[in-house]
Amino acid sequence: MLVNRVGDFFILLALFLIYSSCYSLDYDVVFTLAPYLSQYSFNFFGMYINSLDLICLFLFLGAMGKSAQLGLHTWLPDAMEGPTPVSALIHAATMVTAGVFLLARCSFLFELAPVVLNFIMLIGSLTAFFAATTGLFQNDLKKVIAYSTCSQLGYMIFACGLSSYEVGIFHLSNHAFFKALLFLGAGSIIHAIADEQDLRKFGGLKNLLPFSYSIMLIGSLALIGFPFLSDFYSKDTILELAFAKYTYLSHFCYILGSLAAFCTAFYSTRLIFLVFFSEPNGNRKNFINAHESPWPITIPLFILTLLSICVGFFTKEFFIGFGTDFWNYSIFILPENYLMVEIEFINFFFKILPLILTGLGCFFAYNLCKSIIYFL
């Protein structure tokens, strides 16, 4: 509650500034006056700052609170303490995506504030990297998935900072399906093992819970961006866009995003190994009584599994394809900031590097966990 009130405070400051400058909060009026706002300054604590830069900065700081970016992210891992269906809704579809939507909807303002766009790009990439590294060391099943949400939100904000708002929304759409699948699948496993959540007390569930194993494996592969699953089409596009911008900052953010992909593959593989492949480490009674969830739970999981596999492929051209009129005039991108053409001409190695790091993450995680289990 407290962290989100900080975000709300900055949103209110942005609204006050917009109203004092435009005498309206109507989207059409504010977006029409945006070029004029960029020519005026506002006295902020004795400093004269460009009005549009200040408005966009406050809007983004508000979005940081809602979409759990670095510094205002602490509420997101704690939110997973609630019931699993509630966690799935919060992390996949509702609250955390509000900040990303705000940035995309206000693209008419942010496109005229390049300094703020660079700040957004930096914060998004840092969040993706920080949350992915934190997820490496979590032992709570749901908390690992919660930090993966924080990392994926970093990618979405990262895309908006690159002026590729449509790619950010595309990643948001793909993420909703496999993240809901992972959380609800985790809830099914927790229910099967007497409400146990500690990864160190799982193990050997591959044969006891074959359906749960299948859906968690597909959800994890979608999360790490395995080729031709949903996340592959959006996350790799974001990293290619970062490289295609050809600035020092964008290449630094590209490196952070690629390292985050490595960490994501590592902790996802670690989760699958500890839950399903390692030796059973929990209460013997819990494993004897392990059972699959009833059909009211398994049917939604099956539907989400199918969508996690194919939704990225079927909606790519719809969201980000050349010539698509889906967005109509709801998103504005300056011609010099449009990078979808540039990504076709970048070096092939930098296109494939995130996929190589993903494979290395899976390889190291599997062999490291296997070695530790062997020596124990």
mmCIF file of C-alpha atoms in Angstrom:
data_model
loop_
_atom_site.group_PDB
_atom_site.id
_atom_site.type_symbol
_atom_site.label_atom_id
_atom_site.label_comp_id
_atom_site.label_asym_id
_atom_site.label_seq_id
_atom_site.Cartn_x
_atom_site.Cartn_y
_atom_site.Cartn_z
ATOM 1 C CA MET A 1 0.000 0.000 0.000
ATOM 2 C CA LEU A 2 2.729 2.463 0.975
ATOM 3 C CA VAL A 3 4.859 1.926 -2.141
ATOM 4 C CA ASN A 4 1.862 2.346 -4.422
ATOM 5 C CA ARG A 5 0.874 5.555 -2.665
ATOM 6 C CA VAL A 6 4.298 6.943 -3.626
ATOM 7 C CA GLY A 7 3.479 6.161 -7.264
ATOM 8 C CA ASP A 8 0.027 7.728 -6.873
ATOM 9 C CA PHE A 9 1.621 10.893 -5.476
ATOM 10 C CA PHE A 10 3.742 11.348 -8.618
ATOM 11 C CA ILE A 11 0.720 10.678 -10.832
ATOM 12 C CA LEU A 12 -1.145 13.444 -8.981
ATOM 13 C CA LEU A 13 1.781 15.837 -9.469
ATOM 14 C CA ALA A 14 1.720 15.058 -13.205
ATOM 15 C CA LEU A 15 -2.039 15.668 -13.342
ATOM 16 C CA PHE A 16 -1.671 18.993 -11.509
ATOM 17 C CA LEU A 17 1.048 20.090 -13.945
ATOM 18 C CA ILE A 18 -1.001 19.031 -16.975
ATOM 19 C CA TYR A 19 -4.073 20.884 -15.744
ATOM 20 C CA SER A 20 -2.135 24.024 -14.841
ATOM 21 C CA SER A 21 -0.594 24.031 -18.338
ATOM 22 C CA CYS A 22 -3.538 22.895 -20.508
ATOM 23 C CA TYR A 23 -6.566 23.659 -18.300
ATOM 24 C CA SER A 24 -7.828 20.203 -19.213
ATOM 25 C CA LEU A 25 -7.191 16.525 -18.511
ATOM 26 C CA ASP A 26 -8.806 15.343 -21.751
ATOM 27 C CA TYR A 27 -6.455 13.164 -23.827
ATOM 28 C CA ASP A 28 -7.271 14.921 -27.097
ATOM 29 C CA VAL A 29 -6.627 18.399 -25.701
ATOM 30 C CA VAL A 30 -3.410 17.484 -23.879
ATOM 31 C CA PHE A 31 -1.949 15.546 -26.819
ATOM 32 C CA THR A 32 -2.773 18.403 -29.210
ATOM 33 C CA LEU A 33 -0.993 20.916 -26.967
ATOM 34 C CA ALA A 34 2.040 18.648 -26.322
ATOM 35 C CA PRO A 35 4.315 20.348 -28.929
ATOM 36 C CA TYR A 36 3.599 23.724 -27.295
ATOM 37 C CA LEU A 37 4.295 22.374 -23.806
ATOM 38 C CA SER A 38 7.793 21.362 -24.915
ATOM 39 C CA GLN A 39 8.585 25.050 -25.548
ATOM 40 C CA TYR A 40 7.838 26.241 -22.014
ATOM 41 C CA SER A 41 9.533 25.803 -18.661
ATOM 42 C CA PHE A 42 8.119 25.302 -15.209
ATOM 43 C CA ASN A 43 9.541 26.684 -11.973
ATOM 44 C CA PHE A 44 10.164 23.575 -9.874
ATOM 45 C CA PHE A 45 11.735 24.422 -6.501
ATOM 46 C CA GLY A 46 13.599 27.355 -8.013
ATOM 47 C CA MET A 47 14.792 25.440 -11.083
ATOM 48 C CA TYR A 48 13.331 26.073 -14.517
ATOM 49 C CA ILE A 49 12.672 22.695 -16.119
ATOM 50 C CA ASN A 50 11.028 21.966 -19.443
ATOM 51 C CA SER A 51 7.306 21.516 -18.741
ATOM 52 C CA LEU A 52 6.866 18.420 -20.888
ATOM 53 C CA ASP A 53 9.989 16.742 -19.471
ATOM 54 C CA LEU A 54 8.726 17.306 -15.937
ATOM 55 C CA ILE A 55 5.215 16.018 -16.758
ATOM 56 C CA CYS A 56 6.605 12.901 -18.443
ATOM 57 C CA LEU A 57 9.039 12.288 -15.583
ATOM 58 C CA PHE A 58 6.234 12.406 -13.007
ATOM 59 C CA LEU A 59 4.033 10.171 -15.179
ATOM 60 C CA PHE A 60 6.833 7.626 -15.400
ATOM 61 C CA LEU A 61 7.557 7.753 -11.660
ATOM 62 C CA GLY A 62 3.887 6.967 -11.133
ATOM 63 C CA ALA A 63 4.145 4.104 -13.610
ATOM 64 C CA MET A 64 7.197 2.830 -11.709
ATOM 65 C CA GLY A 65 5.031 2.320 -8.639
ATOM 66 C CA LYS A 66 2.275 0.489 -10.499
ATOM 67 C CA SER A 67 4.584 -1.641 -12.652
ATOM 68 C CA ALA A 68 7.102 -2.388 -9.877
ATOM 69 C CA GLN A 69 10.233 -0.856 -11.368
ATOM 70 C CA LEU A 70 13.531 -0.687 -9.505
ATOM 71 C CA GLY A 71 13.121 1.313 -6.290
ATOM 72 C CA LEU A 72 9.345 0.905 -6.118
ATOM 73 C CA HIS A 73 9.313 -2.844 -6.735
ATOM 74 C CA THR A 74 9.187 -4.158 -3.173
ATOM 75 C CA TRP A 75 5.415 -4.643 -3.059
ATOM 76 C CA LEU A 76 5.385 -7.123 -5.951
ATOM 77 C CA PRO A 77 7.194 -10.097 -4.329
ATOM 78 C CA ASP A 78 5.140 -9.556 -1.157
ATOM 79 C CA ALA A 79 1.881 -9.592 -3.137
ATOM 80 C CA MET A 80 2.417 -13.283 -3.892
ATOM 81 C CA GLU A 81 1.583 -14.083 -0.243
ATOM 82 C CA GLY A 82 -2.108 -13.939 -1.145
ATOM 83 C CA PRO A 83 -4.176 -16.797 -2.616
ATOM 84 C CA THR A 84 -2.674 -18.148 -5.836
ATOM 85 C CA PRO A 85 -5.588 -17.147 -8.148
ATOM 86 C CA VAL A 86 -5.282 -13.595 -6.802
ATOM 87 C CA SER A 87 -1.508 -13.686 -7.392
ATOM 88 C CA ALA A 88 -2.133 -14.848 -10.958
ATOM 89 C CA LEU A 89 -4.506 -11.947 -11.612
ATOM 90 C CA ILE A 90 -2.239 -9.322 -10.019
ATOM 91 C CA HIS A 91 0.950 -10.531 -11.720
ATOM 92 C CA ALA A 92 -0.460 -11.423 -15.129
ATOM 93 C CA ALA A 93 -3.293 -9.139 -16.095
ATOM 94 C CA THR A 94 -4.382 -6.302 -13.835
ATOM 95 C CA MET A 95 -2.379 -4.124 -11.500
ATOM 96 C CA VAL A 96 1.213 -4.521 -12.682
ATOM 97 C CA THR A 97 0.357 -3.753 -16.301
ATOM 98 C CA ALA A 98 -1.212 -0.367 -15.494
ATOM 99 C CA GLY A 99 2.125 1.460 -15.706
ATOM 100 C CA VAL A 100 2.996 -0.056 -19.080
ATOM 101 C CA PHE A 101 -0.424 0.897 -20.432
ATOM 102 C CA LEU A 102 0.008 4.469 -19.141
ATOM 103 C CA LEU A 103 3.327 4.869 -20.982
ATOM 104 C CA ALA A 104 1.891 3.492 -24.228
ATOM 105 C CA ARG A 105 -1.277 5.598 -23.982
ATOM 106 C CA CYS A 106 0.733 8.777 -23.379
ATOM 107 C CA SER A 107 3.177 8.120 -26.240
ATOM 108 C CA PHE A 108 2.167 11.506 -27.719
ATOM 109 C CA LEU A 109 3.840 13.150 -24.714
ATOM 110 C CA PHE A 110 6.840 10.858 -24.207
ATOM 111 C CA GLU A 111 7.932 11.055 -27.857
ATOM 112 C CA LEU A 112 8.632 14.752 -27.350
ATOM 113 C CA ALA A 113 10.696 14.127 -24.187
ATOM 114 C CA PRO A 114 13.790 12.182 -25.376
ATOM 115 C CA VAL A 115 15.673 12.625 -22.085
ATOM 116 C CA VAL A 116 12.841 10.956 -20.174
ATOM 117 C CA LEU A 117 12.702 8.152 -22.773
ATOM 118 C CA ASN A 118 16.385 7.399 -22.129
ATOM 119 C CA PHE A 119 15.700 7.339 -18.386
ATOM 120 C CA ILE A 120 12.773 4.943 -18.950
ATOM 121 C CA MET A 121 14.982 2.667 -21.064
ATOM 122 C CA LEU A 122 17.689 2.590 -18.376
ATOM 123 C CA ILE A 123 15.294 1.897 -15.494
ATOM 124 C CA GLY A 124 13.512 -0.836 -17.463
ATOM 125 C CA SER A 125 16.737 -2.679 -18.310
ATOM 126 C CA LEU A 126 18.080 -2.323 -14.759
ATOM 127 C CA THR A 127 14.812 -3.710 -13.372
ATOM 128 C CA ALA A 128 14.912 -6.678 -15.757
ATOM 129 C CA PHE A 129 18.482 -7.485 -14.719
ATOM 130 C CA PHE A 130 18.082 -6.838 -10.987
ATOM 131 C CA ALA A 131 14.894 -8.884 -10.611
ATOM 132 C CA ALA A 132 16.337 -11.762 -12.650
ATOM 133 C CA THR A 133 19.455 -11.922 -10.459
ATOM 134 C CA THR A 134 17.319 -11.784 -7.312
ATOM 135 C CA GLY A 135 15.192 -14.678 -8.571
ATOM 136 C CA LEU A 136 18.308 -16.859 -8.676
ATOM 137 C CA PHE A 137 18.442 -17.038 -4.886
ATOM 138 C CA GLN A 138 14.778 -17.436 -3.932
ATOM 139 C CA ASN A 139 13.590 -20.684 -2.349
ATOM 140 C CA ASP A 140 9.859 -19.957 -2.253
ATOM 141 C CA LEU A 141 8.111 -21.397 -5.320
ATOM 142 C CA LYS A 142 5.780 -18.430 -5.780
ATOM 143 C CA LYS A 143 8.443 -15.843 -4.984
ATOM 144 C CA VAL A 144 10.645 -17.107 -7.839
ATOM 145 C CA ILE A 145 7.719 -16.587 -10.222
ATOM 146 C CA ALA A 146 6.995 -13.188 -8.635
ATOM 147 C CA TYR A 147 10.513 -11.942 -9.327
ATOM 148 C CA SER A 148 10.202 -13.228 -12.884
ATOM 149 C CA THR A 149 7.143 -10.954 -13.209
ATOM 150 C CA CYS A 150 9.211 -7.995 -12.024
ATOM 151 C CA SER A 151 11.905 -8.856 -14.569
ATOM 152 C CA GLN A 152 9.418 -9.174 -17.443
ATOM 153 C CA LEU A 153 7.853 -5.844 -16.498
ATOM 154 C CA GLY A 154 11.324 -4.370 -16.852
ATOM 155 C CA TYR A 155 11.397 -5.621 -20.453
ATOM 156 C CA MET A 156 8.009 -3.990 -21.142
ATOM 157 C CA ILE A 157 9.142 -0.621 -19.745
ATOM 158 C CA PHE A 158 12.437 -1.085 -21.598
ATOM 159 C CA ALA A 159 10.490 -1.392 -24.875
ATOM 160 C CA CYS A 160 8.517 1.775 -24.137
ATOM 161 C CA GLY A 161 11.801 3.622 -23.500
ATOM 162 C CA LEU A 162 12.889 2.567 -26.990
ATOM 163 C CA SER A 163 9.728 4.235 -28.401
ATOM 164 C CA SER A 164 8.452 0.763 -29.315
ATOM 165 C CA TYR A 165 5.240 0.975 -27.328
ATOM 166 C CA GLU A 166 3.475 -1.582 -29.495
ATOM 167 C CA VAL A 167 6.226 -4.134 -28.744
ATOM 168 C CA GLY A 168 5.854 -3.430 -25.014
ATOM 169 C CA ILE A 169 2.118 -4.121 -25.214
ATOM 170 C CA PHE A 170 2.805 -7.223 -27.325
ATOM 171 C CA HIS A 171 5.146 -8.531 -24.617
ATOM 172 C CA LEU A 172 2.524 -7.657 -21.997
ATOM 173 C CA SER A 173 -0.062 -9.706 -23.897
ATOM 174 C CA ASN A 174 2.216 -12.740 -24.262
ATOM 175 C CA HIS A 175 3.351 -12.515 -20.649
ATOM 176 C CA ALA A 176 -0.216 -12.561 -19.331
ATOM 177 C CA PHE A 177 -0.823 -16.112 -20.561
ATOM 178 C CA PHE A 178 2.314 -17.892 -19.438
ATOM 179 C CA LYS A 179 2.540 -16.013 -16.144
ATOM 180 C CA ALA A 180 -1.062 -16.928 -15.266
ATOM 181 C CA LEU A 181 -0.173 -20.508 -16.236
ATOM 182 C CA LEU A 182 2.907 -20.533 -13.994
ATOM 183 C CA PHE A 183 1.120 -19.105 -10.964
ATOM 184 C CA LEU A 184 -1.936 -21.345 -11.276
ATOM 185 C CA GLY A 185 0.345 -24.332 -11.973
ATOM 186 C CA ALA A 186 2.325 -23.470 -8.847
ATOM 187 C CA GLY A 187 -0.956 -23.327 -6.926
ATOM 188 C CA SER A 188 -1.875 -26.781 -8.225
ATOM 189 C CA ILE A 189 1.486 -28.182 -7.023
ATOM 190 C CA ILE A 190 1.223 -26.458 -3.643
ATOM 191 C CA HIS A 191 -2.278 -27.894 -3.226
ATOM 192 C CA ALA A 192 -1.003 -31.365 -4.141
ATOM 193 C CA ILE A 193 1.823 -31.307 -1.547
ATOM 194 C CA ALA A 194 -0.123 -30.142 1.525
ATOM 195 C CA ASP A 195 0.459 -26.392 0.949
ATOM 196 C CA GLU A 196 4.252 -26.673 0.874
ATOM 197 C CA GLN A 197 6.038 -23.805 -0.938
ATOM 198 C CA ASP A 198 9.728 -24.290 -0.104
ATOM 199 C CA LEU A 199 11.602 -25.520 -3.196
ATOM 200 C CA ARG A 200 14.047 -27.390 -0.968
ATOM 201 C CA LYS A 201 11.205 -29.620 0.288
ATOM 202 C CA PHE A 202 9.967 -30.713 -3.138
ATOM 203 C CA GLY A 203 11.513 -33.218 -5.537
ATOM 204 C CA GLY A 204 10.601 -36.298 -7.507
ATOM 205 C CA LEU A 205 7.158 -35.059 -8.566
ATOM 206 C CA LYS A 206 7.651 -35.755 -12.282
ATOM 207 C CA ASN A 207 5.913 -39.154 -12.099
ATOM 208 C CA LEU A 208 3.512 -38.290 -9.272
ATOM 209 C CA LEU A 209 2.115 -35.153 -10.976
ATOM 210 C CA PRO A 210 2.634 -35.646 -14.740
ATOM 211 C CA PHE A 211 0.051 -33.038 -15.802
ATOM 212 C CA SER A 212 1.452 -30.384 -13.449
ATOM 213 C CA TYR A 213 4.960 -31.222 -14.669
ATOM 214 C CA SER A 214 3.889 -30.758 -18.294
ATOM 215 C CA ILE A 215 2.235 -27.382 -17.784
ATOM 216 C CA MET A 216 5.047 -26.009 -15.590
ATOM 217 C CA LEU A 217 7.625 -27.134 -18.141
ATOM 218 C CA ILE A 218 5.757 -25.416 -20.991
ATOM 219 C CA GLY A 219 5.183 -22.290 -18.877
ATOM 220 C CA SER A 220 8.873 -22.130 -17.940
ATOM 221 C CA LEU A 221 9.990 -22.651 -21.540
ATOM 222 C CA ALA A 222 7.637 -19.834 -22.615
ATOM 223 C CA LEU A 223 9.081 -17.605 -19.867
ATOM 224 C CA ILE A 224 12.708 -18.114 -20.923
ATOM 225 C CA GLY A 225 11.873 -17.388 -24.568
ATOM 226 C CA PHE A 226 12.308 -20.885 -25.986
ATOM 227 C CA PRO A 227 12.061 -20.711 -29.813
ATOM 228 C CA PHE A 228 8.545 -20.512 -31.217
ATOM 229 C CA LEU A 229 6.815 -20.200 -27.855
ATOM 230 C CA SER A 230 5.039 -16.934 -27.041
ATOM 231 C CA ASP A 231 7.810 -15.002 -25.240
ATOM 232 C CA PHE A 232 10.338 -15.761 -27.974
ATOM 233 C CA TYR A 233 8.621 -13.378 -30.396
ATOM 234 C CA SER A 234 8.430 -10.386 -28.065
ATOM 235 C CA LYS A 235 11.481 -10.534 -25.766
ATOM 236 C CA ASP A 236 13.961 -11.102 -28.582
ATOM 237 C CA THR A 237 12.362 -8.258 -30.534
ATOM 238 C CA ILE A 238 12.880 -5.895 -27.577
ATOM 239 C CA LEU A 239 16.578 -6.808 -27.325
ATOM 240 C CA GLU A 240 17.052 -6.441 -31.088
ATOM 241 C CA LEU A 241 15.447 -2.998 -30.923
ATOM 242 C CA ALA A 242 17.845 -1.990 -28.146
ATOM 243 C CA PHE A 243 20.842 -2.968 -30.251
ATOM 244 C CA ALA A 244 19.399 -1.325 -33.383
ATOM 245 C CA LYS A 245 19.159 2.070 -31.679
ATOM 246 C CA TYR A 246 22.982 2.369 -31.898
ATOM 247 C CA THR A 247 23.696 4.512 -28.837
ATOM 248 C CA TYR A 248 26.009 3.743 -25.920
ATOM 249 C CA LEU A 249 23.063 3.691 -23.535
ATOM 250 C CA SER A 250 20.931 1.375 -25.697
ATOM 251 C CA HIS A 251 23.837 -1.071 -26.127
ATOM 252 C CA PHE A 252 24.426 -1.049 -22.364
ATOM 253 C CA CYS A 253 20.729 -1.798 -21.874
ATOM 254 C CA TYR A 254 20.991 -4.555 -24.514
ATOM 255 C CA ILE A 255 23.755 -6.200 -22.475
ATOM 256 C CA LEU A 256 21.689 -5.951 -19.279
ATOM 257 C CA GLY A 257 18.650 -7.431 -21.032
ATOM 258 C CA SER A 258 20.697 -10.296 -22.467
ATOM 259 C CA LEU A 259 22.188 -11.099 -19.046
ATOM 260 C CA ALA A 260 18.673 -11.005 -17.602
ATOM 261 C CA ALA A 261 17.689 -13.614 -20.214
ATOM 262 C CA PHE A 262 20.549 -15.823 -18.965
ATOM 263 C CA CYS A 263 19.415 -15.460 -15.338
ATOM 264 C CA THR A 264 15.780 -16.133 -16.284
ATOM 265 C CA ALA A 265 16.769 -19.401 -17.957
ATOM 266 C CA PHE A 266 18.894 -20.325 -14.948
ATOM 267 C CA TYR A 267 16.249 -19.860 -12.238
ATOM 268 C CA SER A 268 13.479 -21.368 -14.371
ATOM 269 C CA THR A 269 15.546 -24.523 -14.971
ATOM 270 C CA ARG A 270 16.487 -24.614 -11.295
ATOM 271 C CA LEU A 271 12.810 -24.449 -10.317
ATOM 272 C CA ILE A 272 11.855 -27.318 -12.665
ATOM 273 C CA PHE A 273 14.787 -29.440 -11.472
ATOM 274 C CA LEU A 274 14.177 -28.932 -7.740
ATOM 275 C CA VAL A 275 10.429 -29.557 -7.971
ATOM 276 C CA PHE A 276 10.306 -32.454 -10.414
ATOM 277 C CA PHE A 277 13.725 -34.109 -10.882
ATOM 278 C CA SER A 278 15.687 -33.966 -7.632
ATOM 279 C CA GLU A 279 15.352 -36.510 -4.852
ATOM 280 C CA PRO A 280 12.247 -36.011 -2.636
ATOM 281 C CA ASN A 281 13.210 -33.875 0.359
ATOM 282 C CA GLY A 282 9.925 -33.209 2.127
ATOM 283 C CA ASN A 283 7.552 -34.992 4.453
ATOM 284 C CA ARG A 284 7.000 -38.601 3.324
ATOM 285 C CA LYS A 285 3.282 -38.392 4.084
ATOM 286 C CA ASN A 286 2.887 -35.407 1.755
ATOM 287 C CA PHE A 287 4.426 -37.292 -1.165
ATOM 288 C CA ILE A 288 2.294 -40.396 -0.543
ATOM 289 C CA ASN A 289 -0.860 -38.259 -0.648
ATOM 290 C CA ALA A 290 0.231 -36.171 -3.675
ATOM 291 C CA HIS A 291 -2.534 -35.906 -6.275
ATOM 292 C CA GLU A 292 -3.431 -33.949 -9.386
ATOM 293 C CA SER A 293 -5.946 -31.140 -9.084
ATOM 294 C CA PRO A 294 -9.621 -31.723 -10.024
ATOM 295 C CA TRP A 295 -10.964 -30.780 -13.469
ATOM 296 C CA PRO A 296 -12.173 -27.228 -12.535
ATOM 297 C CA ILE A 297 -8.482 -26.414 -12.045
ATOM 298 C CA THR A 298 -6.937 -28.511 -14.824
ATOM 299 C CA ILE A 299 -9.190 -27.254 -17.645
ATOM 300 C CA PRO A 300 -8.121 -23.567 -17.277
ATOM 301 C CA LEU A 301 -4.512 -24.738 -17.003
ATOM 302 C CA PHE A 302 -4.837 -26.705 -20.243
ATOM 303 C CA ILE A 303 -6.334 -23.686 -22.062
ATOM 304 C CA LEU A 304 -3.565 -21.389 -20.769
ATOM 305 C CA THR A 305 -0.966 -23.948 -21.874
ATOM 306 C CA LEU A 306 -2.260 -23.898 -25.457
ATOM 307 C CA LEU A 307 -2.294 -20.095 -25.479
ATOM 308 C CA SER A 308 1.209 -19.905 -23.988
ATOM 309 C CA ILE A 309 2.448 -22.001 -26.895
ATOM 310 C CA CYS A 310 0.761 -20.301 -29.836
ATOM 311 C CA VAL A 311 -0.456 -16.791 -28.911
ATOM 312 C CA GLY A 312 2.866 -15.104 -29.777
ATOM 313 C CA PHE A 313 2.982 -16.660 -33.240
ATOM 314 C CA PHE A 314 -0.634 -15.862 -34.094
ATOM 315 C CA THR A 315 -0.637 -12.270 -32.805
ATOM 316 C CA LYS A 316 2.816 -11.062 -33.863
ATOM 317 C CA GLU A 317 1.722 -9.584 -37.192
ATOM 318 C CA PHE A 318 -1.452 -8.316 -35.534
ATOM 319 C CA PHE A 319 0.458 -6.287 -32.909
ATOM 320 C CA ILE A 320 3.800 -5.372 -34.479
ATOM 321 C CA GLY A 321 3.649 -6.406 -38.151
ATOM 322 C CA PHE A 322 4.411 -3.956 -40.947
ATOM 323 C CA GLY A 323 1.293 -2.218 -42.183
ATOM 324 C CA THR A 324 -0.949 -3.346 -39.332
ATOM 325 C CA ASP A 325 -3.730 -0.859 -38.598
ATOM 326 C CA PHE A 326 -4.591 -2.379 -35.210
ATOM 327 C CA TRP A 327 -3.271 0.604 -33.234
ATOM 328 C CA ASN A 328 -4.772 3.151 -35.629
ATOM 329 C CA TYR A 329 -3.932 6.537 -34.018
ATOM 330 C CA SER A 330 -3.729 5.399 -30.395
ATOM 331 C CA ILE A 331 0.101 5.208 -30.429
ATOM 332 C CA PHE A 332 2.368 7.929 -31.800
ATOM 333 C CA ILE A 333 6.017 7.294 -32.739
ATOM 334 C CA LEU A 334 8.289 9.898 -34.322
ATOM 335 C CA PRO A 335 9.702 8.639 -37.647
ATOM 336 C CA GLU A 336 13.301 8.860 -36.385
ATOM 337 C CA ASN A 337 12.385 6.700 -33.365
ATOM 338 C CA TYR A 338 10.786 3.882 -35.365
ATOM 339 C CA LEU A 339 13.279 0.977 -35.210
ATOM 340 C CA MET A 340 11.336 -1.983 -36.611
ATOM 341 C CA VAL A 341 13.076 -1.542 -39.979
ATOM 342 C CA GLU A 342 16.532 -1.286 -38.397
ATOM 343 C CA ILE A 343 16.332 -4.670 -36.657
ATOM 344 C CA GLU A 344 16.299 -6.394 -40.050
ATOM 345 C CA PHE A 345 19.863 -5.201 -40.701
ATOM 346 C CA ILE A 346 21.704 -5.837 -37.422
ATOM 347 C CA ASN A 347 24.477 -8.414 -37.181
ATOM 348 C CA PHE A 348 23.123 -11.975 -36.913
ATOM 349 C CA PHE A 349 25.322 -12.718 -33.889
ATOM 350 C CA PHE A 350 23.579 -10.028 -31.855
ATOM 351 C CA LYS A 351 20.218 -11.377 -32.931
ATOM 352 C CA ILE A 352 21.096 -14.858 -31.697
ATOM 353 C CA LEU A 353 23.103 -13.859 -28.575
ATOM 354 C CA PRO A 354 20.092 -13.779 -26.185
ATOM 355 C CA LEU A 355 19.102 -17.272 -27.372
ATOM 356 C CA ILE A 356 22.664 -18.531 -26.825
ATOM 357 C CA LEU A 357 22.694 -17.095 -23.300
ATOM 358 C CA THR A 358 19.298 -18.685 -22.634
ATOM 359 C CA GLY A 359 20.670 -22.082 -23.649
ATOM 360 C CA LEU A 360 23.752 -21.579 -21.476
ATOM 361 C CA GLY A 361 21.562 -20.626 -18.518
ATOM 362 C CA CYS A 362 19.557 -23.847 -18.835
ATOM 363 C CA PHE A 363 22.733 -25.916 -19.252
ATOM 364 C CA PHE A 364 24.547 -24.455 -16.232
ATOM 365 C CA ALA A 365 21.464 -24.583 -13.987
ATOM 366 C CA TYR A 366 20.755 -28.242 -14.764
ATOM 367 C CA ASN A 367 24.349 -29.396 -14.331
ATOM 368 C CA LEU A 368 24.972 -27.284 -11.230
ATOM 369 C CA CYS A 369 21.823 -28.530 -9.476
ATOM 370 C CA LYS A 370 22.605 -32.090 -10.527
ATOM 371 C CA SER A 371 26.144 -31.829 -9.159
ATOM 372 C CA ILE A 372 25.003 -30.366 -5.842
ATOM 373 C CA ILE A 373 22.391 -33.115 -5.397
ATOM 374 C CA TYR A 374 25.026 -35.755 -6.252
ATOM 375 C CA PHE A 375 27.553 -34.492 -3.703
ATOM 376 C CA LEU A 376 24.908 -34.135 -0.988
#
